[in-house]
Short mmCIF file of C-alpha atoms and ligand atoms in Angstrom, two decimals:
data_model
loop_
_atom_site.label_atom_id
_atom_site.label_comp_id
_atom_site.label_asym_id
_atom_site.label_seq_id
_atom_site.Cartn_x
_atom_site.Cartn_y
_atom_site.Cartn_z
CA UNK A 1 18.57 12.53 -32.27
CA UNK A 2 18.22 11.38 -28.65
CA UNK A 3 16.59 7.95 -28.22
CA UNK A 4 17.08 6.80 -24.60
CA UNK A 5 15.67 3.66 -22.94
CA UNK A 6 15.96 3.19 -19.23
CA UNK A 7 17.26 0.21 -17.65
CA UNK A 8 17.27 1.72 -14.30
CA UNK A 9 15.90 0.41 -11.28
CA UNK A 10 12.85 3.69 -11.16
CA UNK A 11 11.95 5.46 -13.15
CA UNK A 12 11.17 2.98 -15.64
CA UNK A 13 9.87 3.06 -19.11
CA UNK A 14 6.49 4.29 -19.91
CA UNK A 15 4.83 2.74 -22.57
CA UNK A 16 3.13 5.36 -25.19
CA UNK A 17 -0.69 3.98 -23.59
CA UNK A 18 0.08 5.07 -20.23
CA UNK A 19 1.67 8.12 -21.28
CA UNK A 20 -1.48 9.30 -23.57
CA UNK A 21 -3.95 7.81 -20.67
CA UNK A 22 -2.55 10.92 -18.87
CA UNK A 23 -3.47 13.30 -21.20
CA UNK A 24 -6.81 14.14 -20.07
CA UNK A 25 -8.82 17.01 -18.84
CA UNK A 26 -8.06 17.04 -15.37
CA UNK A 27 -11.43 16.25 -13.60
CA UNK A 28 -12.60 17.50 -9.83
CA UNK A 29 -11.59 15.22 -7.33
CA UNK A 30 -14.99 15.38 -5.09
CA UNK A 31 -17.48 13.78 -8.03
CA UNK A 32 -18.67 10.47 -8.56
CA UNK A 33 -16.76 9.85 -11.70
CA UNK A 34 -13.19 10.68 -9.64
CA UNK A 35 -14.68 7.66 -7.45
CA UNK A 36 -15.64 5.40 -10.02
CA UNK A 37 -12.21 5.56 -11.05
CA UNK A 38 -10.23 5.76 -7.41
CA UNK A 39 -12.64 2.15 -7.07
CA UNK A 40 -11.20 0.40 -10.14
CA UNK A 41 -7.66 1.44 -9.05
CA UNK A 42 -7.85 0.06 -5.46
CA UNK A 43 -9.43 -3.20 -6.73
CA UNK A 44 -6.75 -3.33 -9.50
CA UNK A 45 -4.06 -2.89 -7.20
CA UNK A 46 -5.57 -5.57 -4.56
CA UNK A 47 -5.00 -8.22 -7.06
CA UNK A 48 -1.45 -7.38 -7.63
CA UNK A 49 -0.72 -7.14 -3.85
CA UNK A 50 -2.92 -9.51 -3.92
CA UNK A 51 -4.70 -8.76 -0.68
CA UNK A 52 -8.49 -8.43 0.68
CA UNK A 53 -6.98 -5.70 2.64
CA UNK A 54 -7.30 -1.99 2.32
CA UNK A 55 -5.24 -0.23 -0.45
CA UNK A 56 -4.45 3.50 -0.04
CA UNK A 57 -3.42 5.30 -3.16
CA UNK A 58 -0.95 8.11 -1.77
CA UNK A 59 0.79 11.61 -4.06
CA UNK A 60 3.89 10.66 -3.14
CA UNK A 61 7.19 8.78 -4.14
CA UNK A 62 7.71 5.55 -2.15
CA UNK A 63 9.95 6.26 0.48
CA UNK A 64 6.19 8.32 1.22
CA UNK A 65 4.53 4.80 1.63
CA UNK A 66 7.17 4.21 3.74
CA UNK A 67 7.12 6.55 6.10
CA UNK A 68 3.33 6.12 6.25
CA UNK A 69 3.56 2.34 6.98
CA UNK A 70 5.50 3.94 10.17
CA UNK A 71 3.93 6.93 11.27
CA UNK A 72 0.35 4.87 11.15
CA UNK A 73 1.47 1.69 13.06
CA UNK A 74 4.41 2.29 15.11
CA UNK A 75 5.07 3.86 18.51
CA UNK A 76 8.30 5.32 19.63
CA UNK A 77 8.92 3.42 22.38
CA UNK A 78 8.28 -0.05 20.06
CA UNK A 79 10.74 -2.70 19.63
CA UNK A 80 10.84 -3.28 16.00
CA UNK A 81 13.46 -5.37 13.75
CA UNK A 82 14.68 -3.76 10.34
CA UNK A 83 16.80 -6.43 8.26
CA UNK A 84 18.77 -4.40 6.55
CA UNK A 85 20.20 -5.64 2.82
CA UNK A 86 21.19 -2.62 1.04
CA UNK A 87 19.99 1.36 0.38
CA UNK A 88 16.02 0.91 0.96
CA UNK A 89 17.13 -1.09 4.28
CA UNK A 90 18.69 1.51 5.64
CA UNK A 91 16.29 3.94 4.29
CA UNK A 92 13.73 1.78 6.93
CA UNK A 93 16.48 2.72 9.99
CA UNK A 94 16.66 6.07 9.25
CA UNK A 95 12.48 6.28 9.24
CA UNK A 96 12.63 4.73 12.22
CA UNK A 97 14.99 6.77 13.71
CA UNK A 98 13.40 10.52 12.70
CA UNK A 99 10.48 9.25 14.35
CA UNK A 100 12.52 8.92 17.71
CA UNK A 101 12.41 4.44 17.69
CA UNK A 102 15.34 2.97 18.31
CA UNK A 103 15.40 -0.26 16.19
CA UNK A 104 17.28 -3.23 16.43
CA UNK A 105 19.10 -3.74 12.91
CA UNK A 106 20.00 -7.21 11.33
CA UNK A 107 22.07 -5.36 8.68
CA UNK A 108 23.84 -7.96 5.47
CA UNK A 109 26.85 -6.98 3.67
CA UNK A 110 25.27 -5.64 0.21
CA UNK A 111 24.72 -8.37 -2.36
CA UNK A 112 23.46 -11.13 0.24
CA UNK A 113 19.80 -11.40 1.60
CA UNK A 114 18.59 -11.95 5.00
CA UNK A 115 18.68 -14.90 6.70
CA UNK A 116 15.66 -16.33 8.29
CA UNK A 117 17.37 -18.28 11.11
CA UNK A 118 19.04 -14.52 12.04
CA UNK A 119 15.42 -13.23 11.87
CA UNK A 120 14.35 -16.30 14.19
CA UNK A 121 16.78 -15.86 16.77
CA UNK A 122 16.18 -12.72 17.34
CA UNK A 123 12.36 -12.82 17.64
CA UNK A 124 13.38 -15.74 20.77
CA UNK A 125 15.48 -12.81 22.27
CA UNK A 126 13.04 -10.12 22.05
CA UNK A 127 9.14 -9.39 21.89
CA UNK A 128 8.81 -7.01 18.44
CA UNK A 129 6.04 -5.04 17.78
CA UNK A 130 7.09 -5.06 13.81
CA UNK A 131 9.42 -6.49 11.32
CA UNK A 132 10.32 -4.29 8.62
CA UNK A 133 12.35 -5.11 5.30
CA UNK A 134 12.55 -5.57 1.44
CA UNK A 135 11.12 -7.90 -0.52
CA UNK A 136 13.38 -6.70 -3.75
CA UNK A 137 16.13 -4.67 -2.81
CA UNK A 138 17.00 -2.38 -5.47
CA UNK A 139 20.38 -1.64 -4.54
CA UNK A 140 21.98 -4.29 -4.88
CA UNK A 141 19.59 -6.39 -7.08
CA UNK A 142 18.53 -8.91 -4.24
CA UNK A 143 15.56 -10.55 -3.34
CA UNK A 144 14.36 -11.60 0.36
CA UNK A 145 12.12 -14.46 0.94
CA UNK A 146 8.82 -13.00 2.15
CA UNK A 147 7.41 -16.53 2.56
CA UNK A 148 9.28 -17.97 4.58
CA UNK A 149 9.54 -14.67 6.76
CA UNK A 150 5.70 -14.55 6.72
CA UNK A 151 6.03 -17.98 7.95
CA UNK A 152 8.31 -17.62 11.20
CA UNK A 153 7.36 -13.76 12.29
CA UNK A 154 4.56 -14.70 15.49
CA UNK A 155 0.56 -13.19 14.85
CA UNK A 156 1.16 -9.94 16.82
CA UNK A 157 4.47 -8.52 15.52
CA UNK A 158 3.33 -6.83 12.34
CA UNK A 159 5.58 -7.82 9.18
CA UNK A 160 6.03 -4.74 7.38
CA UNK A 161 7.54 -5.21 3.46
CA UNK A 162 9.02 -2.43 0.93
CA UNK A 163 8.08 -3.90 -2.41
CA UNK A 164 8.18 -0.96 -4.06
CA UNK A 165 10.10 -2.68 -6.70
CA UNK A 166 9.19 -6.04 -6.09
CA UNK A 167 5.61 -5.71 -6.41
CA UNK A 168 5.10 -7.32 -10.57
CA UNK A 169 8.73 -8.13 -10.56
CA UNK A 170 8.53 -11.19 -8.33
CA UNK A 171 6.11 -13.71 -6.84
CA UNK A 172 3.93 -12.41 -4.20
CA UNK A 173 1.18 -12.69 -2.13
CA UNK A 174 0.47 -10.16 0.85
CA UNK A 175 -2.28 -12.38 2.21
CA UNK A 176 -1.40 -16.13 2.06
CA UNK A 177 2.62 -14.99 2.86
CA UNK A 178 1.27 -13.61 6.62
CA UNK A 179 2.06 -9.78 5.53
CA UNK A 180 0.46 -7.29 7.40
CA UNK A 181 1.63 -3.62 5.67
CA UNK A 182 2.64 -3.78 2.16
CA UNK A 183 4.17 -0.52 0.37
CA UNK A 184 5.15 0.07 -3.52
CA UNK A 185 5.14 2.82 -5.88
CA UNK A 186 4.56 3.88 -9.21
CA UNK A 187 7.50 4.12 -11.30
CA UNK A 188 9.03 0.51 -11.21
CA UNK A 189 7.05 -2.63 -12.30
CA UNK A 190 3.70 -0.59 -12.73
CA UNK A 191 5.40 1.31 -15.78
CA UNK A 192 4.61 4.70 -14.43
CA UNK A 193 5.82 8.01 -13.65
CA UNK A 194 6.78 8.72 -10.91
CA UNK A 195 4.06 10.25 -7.99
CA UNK A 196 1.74 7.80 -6.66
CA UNK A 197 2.69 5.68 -3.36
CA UNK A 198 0.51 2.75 -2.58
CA UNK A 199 0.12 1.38 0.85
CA UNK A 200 -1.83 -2.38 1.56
CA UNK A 201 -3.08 -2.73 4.91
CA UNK A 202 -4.13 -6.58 5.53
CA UNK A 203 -7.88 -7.33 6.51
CA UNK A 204 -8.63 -6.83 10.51
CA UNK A 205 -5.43 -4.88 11.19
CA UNK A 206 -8.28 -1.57 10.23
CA UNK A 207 -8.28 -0.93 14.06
CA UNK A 208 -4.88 -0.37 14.64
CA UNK A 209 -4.25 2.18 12.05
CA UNK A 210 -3.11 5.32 14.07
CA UNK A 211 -3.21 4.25 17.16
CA UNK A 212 0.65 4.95 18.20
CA UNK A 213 1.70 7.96 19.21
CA UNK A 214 3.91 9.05 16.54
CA UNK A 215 2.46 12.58 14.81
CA UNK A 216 1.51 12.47 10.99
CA UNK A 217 -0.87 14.53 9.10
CA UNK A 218 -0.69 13.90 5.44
CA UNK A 219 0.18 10.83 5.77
CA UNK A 220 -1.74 10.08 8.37
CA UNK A 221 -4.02 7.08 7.46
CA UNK A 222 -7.07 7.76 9.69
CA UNK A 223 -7.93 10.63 6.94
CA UNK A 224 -7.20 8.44 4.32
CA UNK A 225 -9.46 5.79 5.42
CA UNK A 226 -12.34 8.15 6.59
CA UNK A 227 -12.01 9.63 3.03
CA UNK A 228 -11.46 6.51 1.19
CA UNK A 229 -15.19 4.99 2.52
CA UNK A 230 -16.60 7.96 0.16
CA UNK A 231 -14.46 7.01 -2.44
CA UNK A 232 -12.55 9.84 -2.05
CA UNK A 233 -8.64 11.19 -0.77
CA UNK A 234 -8.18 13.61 1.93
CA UNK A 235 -6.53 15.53 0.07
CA UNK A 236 -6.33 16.54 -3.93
CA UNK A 237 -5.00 13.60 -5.65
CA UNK A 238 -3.02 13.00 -8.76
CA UNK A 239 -5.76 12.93 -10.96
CA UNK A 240 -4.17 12.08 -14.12
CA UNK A 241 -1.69 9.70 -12.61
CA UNK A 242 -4.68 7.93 -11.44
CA UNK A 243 -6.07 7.53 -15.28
CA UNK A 244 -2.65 5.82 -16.07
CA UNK A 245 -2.43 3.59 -13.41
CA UNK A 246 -5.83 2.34 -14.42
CA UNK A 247 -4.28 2.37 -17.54
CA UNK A 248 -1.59 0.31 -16.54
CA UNK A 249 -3.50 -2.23 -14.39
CA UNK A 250 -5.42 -2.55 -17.19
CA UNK A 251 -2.58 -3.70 -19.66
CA UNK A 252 -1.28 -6.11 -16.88
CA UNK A 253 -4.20 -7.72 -16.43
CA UNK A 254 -4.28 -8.27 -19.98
CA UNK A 255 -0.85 -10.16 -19.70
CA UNK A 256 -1.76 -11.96 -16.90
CA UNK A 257 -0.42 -10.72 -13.61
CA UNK A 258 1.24 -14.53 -13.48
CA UNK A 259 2.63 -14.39 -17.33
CA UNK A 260 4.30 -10.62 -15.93
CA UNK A 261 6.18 -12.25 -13.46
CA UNK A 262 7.12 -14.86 -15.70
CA UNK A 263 8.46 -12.11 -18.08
CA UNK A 264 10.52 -10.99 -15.37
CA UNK A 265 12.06 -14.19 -14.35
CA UNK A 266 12.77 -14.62 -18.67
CA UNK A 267 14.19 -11.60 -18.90
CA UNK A 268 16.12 -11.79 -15.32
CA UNK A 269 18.11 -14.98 -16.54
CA UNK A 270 19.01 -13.42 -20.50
CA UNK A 271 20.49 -11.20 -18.61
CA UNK A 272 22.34 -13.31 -15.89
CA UNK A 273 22.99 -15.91 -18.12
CA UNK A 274 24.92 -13.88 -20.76
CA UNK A 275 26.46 -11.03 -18.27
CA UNK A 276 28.39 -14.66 -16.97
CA UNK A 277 29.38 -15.58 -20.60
CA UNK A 278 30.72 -11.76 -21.27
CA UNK A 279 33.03 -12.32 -18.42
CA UNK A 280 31.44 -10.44 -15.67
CA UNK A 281 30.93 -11.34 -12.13
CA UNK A 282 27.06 -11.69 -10.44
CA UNK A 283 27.01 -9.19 -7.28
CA UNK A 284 24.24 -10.22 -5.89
CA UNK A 285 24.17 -14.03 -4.54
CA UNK A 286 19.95 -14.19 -4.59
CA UNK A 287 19.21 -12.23 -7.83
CA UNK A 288 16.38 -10.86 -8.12
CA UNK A 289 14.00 -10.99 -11.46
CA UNK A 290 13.77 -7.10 -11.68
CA UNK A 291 17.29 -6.08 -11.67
CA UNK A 292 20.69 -7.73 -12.37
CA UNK A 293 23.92 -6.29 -10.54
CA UNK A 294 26.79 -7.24 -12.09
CA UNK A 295 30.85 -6.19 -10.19
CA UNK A 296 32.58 -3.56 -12.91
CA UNK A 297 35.90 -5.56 -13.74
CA UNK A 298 39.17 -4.35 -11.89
CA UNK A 299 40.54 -1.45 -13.93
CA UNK A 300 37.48 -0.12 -15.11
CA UNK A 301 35.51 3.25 -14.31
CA UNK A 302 31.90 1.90 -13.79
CA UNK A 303 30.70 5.46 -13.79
CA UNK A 304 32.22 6.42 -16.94
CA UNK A 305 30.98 3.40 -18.62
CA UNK A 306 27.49 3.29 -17.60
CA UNK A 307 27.72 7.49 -18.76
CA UNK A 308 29.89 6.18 -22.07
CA UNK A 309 26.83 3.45 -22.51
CA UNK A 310 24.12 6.08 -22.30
CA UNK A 311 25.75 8.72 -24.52
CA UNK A 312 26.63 6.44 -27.18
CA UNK A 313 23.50 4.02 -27.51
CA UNK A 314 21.17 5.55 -25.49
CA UNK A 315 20.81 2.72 -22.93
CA UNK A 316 20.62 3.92 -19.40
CA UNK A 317 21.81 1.79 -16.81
CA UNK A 318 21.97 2.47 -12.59
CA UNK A 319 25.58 2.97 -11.26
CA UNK A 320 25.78 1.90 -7.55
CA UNK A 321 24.49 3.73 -4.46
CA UNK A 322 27.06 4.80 -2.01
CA UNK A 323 29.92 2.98 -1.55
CA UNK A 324 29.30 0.98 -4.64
CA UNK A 325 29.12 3.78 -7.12
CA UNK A 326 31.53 3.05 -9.88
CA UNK A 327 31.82 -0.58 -8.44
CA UNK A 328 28.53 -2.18 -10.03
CA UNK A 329 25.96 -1.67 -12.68
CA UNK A 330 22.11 -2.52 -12.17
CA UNK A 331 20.77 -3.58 -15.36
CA UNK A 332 16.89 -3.30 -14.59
CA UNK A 333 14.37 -4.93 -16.47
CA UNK A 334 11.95 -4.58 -14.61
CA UNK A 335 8.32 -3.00 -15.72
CA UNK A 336 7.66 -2.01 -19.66
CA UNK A 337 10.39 -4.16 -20.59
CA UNK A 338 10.45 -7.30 -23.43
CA UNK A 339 13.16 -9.73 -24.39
CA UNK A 340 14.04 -7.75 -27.59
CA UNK A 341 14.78 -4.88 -25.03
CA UNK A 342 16.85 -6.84 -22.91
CA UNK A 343 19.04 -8.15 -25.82
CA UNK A 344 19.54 -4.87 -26.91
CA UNK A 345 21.05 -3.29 -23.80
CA UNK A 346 22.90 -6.60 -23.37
CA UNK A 347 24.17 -5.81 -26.40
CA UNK A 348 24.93 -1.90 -25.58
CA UNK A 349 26.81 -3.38 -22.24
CA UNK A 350 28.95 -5.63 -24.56
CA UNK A 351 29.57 -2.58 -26.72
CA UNK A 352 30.45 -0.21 -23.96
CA UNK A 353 32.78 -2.90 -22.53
CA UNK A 354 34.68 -3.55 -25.67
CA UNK A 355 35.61 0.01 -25.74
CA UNK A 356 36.37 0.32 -22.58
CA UNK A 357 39.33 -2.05 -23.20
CA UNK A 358 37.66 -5.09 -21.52
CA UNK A 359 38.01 -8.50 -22.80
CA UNK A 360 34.23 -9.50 -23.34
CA UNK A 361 33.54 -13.30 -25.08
CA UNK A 362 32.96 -12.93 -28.57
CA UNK A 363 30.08 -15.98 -28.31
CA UNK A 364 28.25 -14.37 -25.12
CA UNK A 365 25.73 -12.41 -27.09
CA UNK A 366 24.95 -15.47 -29.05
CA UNK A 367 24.55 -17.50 -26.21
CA UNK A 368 21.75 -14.11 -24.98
CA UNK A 369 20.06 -15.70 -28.25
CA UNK A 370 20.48 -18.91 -27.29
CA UNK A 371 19.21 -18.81 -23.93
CA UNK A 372 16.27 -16.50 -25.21
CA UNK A 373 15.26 -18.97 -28.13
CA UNK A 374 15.31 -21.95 -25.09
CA UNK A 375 12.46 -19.57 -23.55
CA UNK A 376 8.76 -20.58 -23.67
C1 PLP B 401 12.44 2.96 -5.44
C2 PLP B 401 12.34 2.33 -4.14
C3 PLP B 401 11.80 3.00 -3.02
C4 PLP B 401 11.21 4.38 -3.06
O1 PLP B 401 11.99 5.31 -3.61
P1 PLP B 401 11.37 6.72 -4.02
O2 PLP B 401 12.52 7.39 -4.69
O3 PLP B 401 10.92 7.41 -2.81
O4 PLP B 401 10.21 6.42 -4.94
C5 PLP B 401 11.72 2.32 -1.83
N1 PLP B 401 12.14 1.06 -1.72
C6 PLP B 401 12.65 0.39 -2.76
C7 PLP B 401 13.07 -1.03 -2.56
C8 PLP B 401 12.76 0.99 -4.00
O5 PLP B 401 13.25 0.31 -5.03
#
């Protein structure tokens, strides 16, 4: 019998609801009842960007949302700033790049997030016409502080923020935190599968939407929003991906968007907390509450024992990206996740450790218990 349970960073797990929301006769996109239900999404999905803005519900994976935060508000010859933690950071530079800008890249060694007084100096040196970053990035299980960013970046250079996994892992609020083009996706802290994008587009900025001169066509936003005043997509949407992210809203809300963050941060330091009394090393040095990174010890193959993990027990964990494959594992927690869940796969990592000839602490799982039983 296979029983696996992921603890990577997207896809996440989908709870048995969201999966069976699916599993409805497909209905015809141009109807009043696909509107009635494209109307509850958007709203739904303002209050956990929580914006006033537009929200665009896109087929697509993020990197999608991405590219449609750039293609709709950018022009090549802009100036525009990408701070650059980790994978998704450089995923922003190469956007930029297909689309013939040259940006100017604050780039971090993985593990650390951006510092505002970098960002600050910069914007003296230059004019930009956007700032673009992460607010979690997954790569290296970091999270940037949007606030303060929100607080420093000047009215007319448009702050543009990946939270495709930070969006319902950690604190945020597109409005009152000054940002202007939000993006996230479907199959991290929504609890998903994957194939919906979402883009947030803050309140007055309605006007600028396509007015560069970089090409797009699907994901050009001018359709969308001509389309999305009849309550309706330009082109066929995901119908039944639609049903479970009402679905999913719809057991969030019943948490309390606050009381899922709050989750997050519980279940962010478990895992923290014990990974330190096991013996392991923190990689990232501002965790974030979605995903903990912890350094493989010297002498040990972190591929093999994130693969040894998963065959064993089930429990699927993220190897690095790139140059950190085999040198970290991401434990996410991030989305249909519990404290029982994360105890578990703590438990698994222990396991898979032992074997692999590491000397874990005997008392570290029972200080996971203890630090879970301190918990609210
Ligand atoms: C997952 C993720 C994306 C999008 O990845 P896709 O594979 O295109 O869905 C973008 N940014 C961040 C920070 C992510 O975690």
């Amino acid at each position: 019998m296979k029983k696996e349970i992921l603890f990577s960073p997207g896809p996440t797990n989908v709870p048995a609801e969201i999966l069976l929301a699916g599993a409805k006769r497909t209905i015809h996109h141009r109807t009043k009842e696909f509107s009635v239900m494209l109307e509850e999404a958007t709203k739904g999905l303002g209050r956990a960007f929580d914006t006033k803005g537009d929200i665009f519900i896109l087929t697509s994976s993020g990197t999608g949302g991405m590219e449609t935060a750039v293609v709709n508000f950018l022009s090549r010859n802009d100036n525009v700033l990408v701070l650059n933690t980790g994978a998704f950071g450089r995923r922003w530079v190469n956007i930029v790049k297909t689309y013939g800008l040259v940006p100017d890249v604050l780039e971090y060694p993985w593990g650390e997030s951006f510092k505002i007084s970098d960002v600050e100096a910069k914007i003296k040196e230059k004019k930009y016409k956007a700032v673009l970053c992460q607010l979690g990035e997954t790569s290296t299980g970091v999270v940037n502080d949007i606030k303060s960013l929100g607080d420093m970046v000047p009215k007319d250079t448009l702050l543009i923020v990946d939270a495709v996994s930070g969006l319902l892992t950690e604190e945020f609020h597109m409005d009152k935190w000054n940002v202007d083009v939000c993006v996230s996706g479907s199959q991290k802290g929504l609890m998903m599968p994957p194939g919906l994008a979402f883009i947030a587009v803050r309140k007055g900025l309605d006007d600028k939407i396509g007015k560069g001169d970089l090409p797009s066509f699907y994901f050009s936003l001018v359709h969308a929003k001509t389309y999305g005043e009849k309550g309706q997509t330009p082109w066929t949407p995901a119908v039944n991906l639609i049903y479970q992210l009402n679905r999913a809203l719809e057991m969030l809300e019943e948490e309390g968007l606050d009381n899922v963050i709050t989750r997050h941060k519980n279940m962010a330091q478990i895992a923290r907390k014990t990974v330190v009394e096991m013996g392991l090393e923190l990689f990232s040095s501002a965790p974030s509450n979605g995903i903990t990174a912890v350094k493989v010890p010297e002498g040990i193959d972190g591929s093999k024992l994130i693969e040894h993990i998963c065959e064993k027990y089930g429990v699927r964990f993220a190897n690095g990206q790139r140059e950190y494959k085999g040198k970290i594992i991401r434990i996410a927690h991030m989305g249909y996740v519990t404290v029982p869940d994360i105890l578990m796969a703590l438990n698994c990592l222990w396991l898979g450790l032992k074997k692999s000839g590491f000397k874990t602490k005997p008392g570290a799982m029972l200080s996971a218990l203890e630090t879970a039983a301190a918990l609210d």
